[in-house]
Coordinates of C-alpha atoms in Angstrom, one line a residue:
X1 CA 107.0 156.5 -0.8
X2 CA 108.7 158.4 2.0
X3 CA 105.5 157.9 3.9
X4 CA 106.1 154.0 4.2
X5 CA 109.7 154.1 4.6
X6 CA 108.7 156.1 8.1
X7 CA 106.4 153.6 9.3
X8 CA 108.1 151.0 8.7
X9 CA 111.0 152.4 10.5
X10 CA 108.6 153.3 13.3
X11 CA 107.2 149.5 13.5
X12 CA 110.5 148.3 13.5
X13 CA 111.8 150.5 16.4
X14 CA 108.4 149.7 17.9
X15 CA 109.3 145.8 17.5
X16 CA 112.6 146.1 18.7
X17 CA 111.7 148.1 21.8
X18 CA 109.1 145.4 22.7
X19 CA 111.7 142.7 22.2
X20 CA 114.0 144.6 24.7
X21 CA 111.3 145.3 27.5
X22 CA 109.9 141.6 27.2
X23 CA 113.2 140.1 26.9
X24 CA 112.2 138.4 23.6
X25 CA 114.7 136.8 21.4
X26 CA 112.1 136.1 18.8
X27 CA 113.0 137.1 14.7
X28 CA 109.3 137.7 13.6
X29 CA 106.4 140.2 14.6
X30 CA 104.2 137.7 15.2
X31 CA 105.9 136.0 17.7
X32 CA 107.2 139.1 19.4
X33 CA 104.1 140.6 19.7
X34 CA 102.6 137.0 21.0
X35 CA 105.4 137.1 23.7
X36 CA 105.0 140.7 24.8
X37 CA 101.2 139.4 25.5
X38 CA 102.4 136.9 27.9
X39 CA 104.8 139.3 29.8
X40 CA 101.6 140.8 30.0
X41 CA 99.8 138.8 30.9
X42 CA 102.5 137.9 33.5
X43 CA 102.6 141.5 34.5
X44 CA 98.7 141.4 35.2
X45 CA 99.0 138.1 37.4
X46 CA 101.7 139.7 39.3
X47 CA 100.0 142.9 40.4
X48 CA 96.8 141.3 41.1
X49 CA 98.7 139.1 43.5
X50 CA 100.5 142.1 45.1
X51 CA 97.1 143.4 45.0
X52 CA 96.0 140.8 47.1
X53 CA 98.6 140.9 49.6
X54 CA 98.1 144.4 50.1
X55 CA 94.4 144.1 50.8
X56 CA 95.3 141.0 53.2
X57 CA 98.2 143.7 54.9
X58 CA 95.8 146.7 55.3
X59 CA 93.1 144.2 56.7
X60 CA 95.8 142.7 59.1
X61 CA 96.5 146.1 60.2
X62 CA 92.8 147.1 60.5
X63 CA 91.7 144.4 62.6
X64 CA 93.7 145.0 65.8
X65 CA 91.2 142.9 67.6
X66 CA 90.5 142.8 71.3
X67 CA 93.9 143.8 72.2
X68 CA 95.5 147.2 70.9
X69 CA 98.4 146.7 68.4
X70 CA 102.0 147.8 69.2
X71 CA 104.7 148.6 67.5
X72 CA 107.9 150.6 68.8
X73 CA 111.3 151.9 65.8
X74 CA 114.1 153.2 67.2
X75 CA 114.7 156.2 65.4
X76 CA 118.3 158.4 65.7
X77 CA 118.2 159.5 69.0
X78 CA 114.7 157.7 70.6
X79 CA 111.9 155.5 70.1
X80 CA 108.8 156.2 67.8
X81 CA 105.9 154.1 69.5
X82 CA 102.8 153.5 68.2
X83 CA 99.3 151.6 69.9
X84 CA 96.3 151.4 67.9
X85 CA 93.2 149.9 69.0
X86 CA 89.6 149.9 67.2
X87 CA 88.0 150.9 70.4
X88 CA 88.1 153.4 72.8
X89 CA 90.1 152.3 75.4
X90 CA 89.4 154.6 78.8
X91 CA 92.7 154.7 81.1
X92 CA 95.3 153.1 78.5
X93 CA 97.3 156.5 77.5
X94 CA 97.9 156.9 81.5
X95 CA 99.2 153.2 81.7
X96 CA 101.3 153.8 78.9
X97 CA 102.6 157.1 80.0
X98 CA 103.6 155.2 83.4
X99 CA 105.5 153.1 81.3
X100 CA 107.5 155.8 79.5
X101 CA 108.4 157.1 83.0
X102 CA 109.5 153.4 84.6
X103 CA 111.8 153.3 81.3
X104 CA 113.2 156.6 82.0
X105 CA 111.7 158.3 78.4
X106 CA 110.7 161.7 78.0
X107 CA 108.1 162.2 75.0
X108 CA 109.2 165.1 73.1
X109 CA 106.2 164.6 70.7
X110 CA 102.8 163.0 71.1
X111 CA 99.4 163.1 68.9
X112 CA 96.8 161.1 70.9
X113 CA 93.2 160.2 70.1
X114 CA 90.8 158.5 72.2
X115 CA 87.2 158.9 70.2
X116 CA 86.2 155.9 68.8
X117 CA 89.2 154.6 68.5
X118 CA 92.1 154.6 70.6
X119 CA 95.4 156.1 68.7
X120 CA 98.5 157.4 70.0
X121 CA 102.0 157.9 68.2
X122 CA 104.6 159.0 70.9
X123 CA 108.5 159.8 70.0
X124 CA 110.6 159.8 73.4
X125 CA 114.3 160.2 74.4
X126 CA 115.6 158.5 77.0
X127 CA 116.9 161.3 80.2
X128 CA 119.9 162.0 80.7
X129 CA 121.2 161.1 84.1
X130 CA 123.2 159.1 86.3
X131 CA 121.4 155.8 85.0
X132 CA 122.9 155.8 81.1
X133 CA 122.1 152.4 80.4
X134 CA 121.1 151.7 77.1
X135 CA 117.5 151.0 76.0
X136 CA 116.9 149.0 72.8
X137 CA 113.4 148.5 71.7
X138 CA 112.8 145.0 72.4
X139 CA 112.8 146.6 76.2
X140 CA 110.4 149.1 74.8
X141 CA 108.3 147.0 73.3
X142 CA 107.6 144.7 76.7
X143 CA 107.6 147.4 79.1
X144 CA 104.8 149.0 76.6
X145 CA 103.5 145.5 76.1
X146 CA 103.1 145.3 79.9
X147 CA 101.4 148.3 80.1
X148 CA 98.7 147.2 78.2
X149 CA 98.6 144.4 79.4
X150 CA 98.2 145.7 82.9
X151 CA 95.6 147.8 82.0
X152 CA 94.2 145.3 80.5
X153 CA 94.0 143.5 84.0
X154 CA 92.4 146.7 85.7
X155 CA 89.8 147.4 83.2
X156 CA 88.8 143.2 82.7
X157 CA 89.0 143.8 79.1
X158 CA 90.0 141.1 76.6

């Protein structure tokens, strides 16, 4: 006798916990067991769709393509700058370093890899000297972009 009174009790707290995590406002078992299968079934939509979308990001930021990808975040007190390319690319890190030095940046902290593929995440300050105008990183990002671009020119490659 105690034994039934328990599960009940456990089947109702059960029910009434699905009801609050599927937002049900159904009376019967039935139908709040059939609604917690559409949320889901909802729930499996949504993460294969998120799913999805990550593959398509990961892929976006796999295939850099011919030229190498940029991306520059202004952090507290510089710039974290980041160019990744698929392929080797002989001469870009000197281009780039070139570039830091036109814009008046001093890289406190650099990991660079040239192998296969061509990698390099750079954090820089800007000096501090007579010239103390400010930097923001849409000039960053052209003066980088330029860079490239530049070398680009030099080395005829796509």
């Amino acid at each position: 006798m105690v034994s039934r009174v328990h599960k009940r009790t456990a089947v109702y707290r059960s029910i009434q916990q699905l009801r609050s995590i599927t937002n049900s406002h159904a009376r019967r078992k039935t139908s709040v067991i059939l609604d917690a299968s559409k949320y889901i079934r909802g729930l499996k939509q949504k993460l294969q769709e998120l799913n999805q979308l990550a593959v398509a990001a990961t892929q976006k930021d796999i295939e850099y393509g011919p030229m190498p990808m940029l991306k520059v975040e202004q952090q507290e007190e510089g710039y974290l700058i980041k160019v990744l390319s698929q392929r080797s690319c002989q001469g870009l890190l000197a281009f780039i370093l070139e570039a830091f030095e036109r814009l008046g940046l001093v890289v406190l902290q650099a990991r660079a890899s040239c192998v296969e593929s061509f990698c390099l995440e750079a954090f820089g300050i800007k000096e501090s000297n007579e010239d103390t105008r400010l930097v923001d990183t849409q000039v960053v990002e052209q003066v980088v972009s330029k860079a490239i671009n530049d070398w680009r020119k030099v080395t005829k490659q796509c």
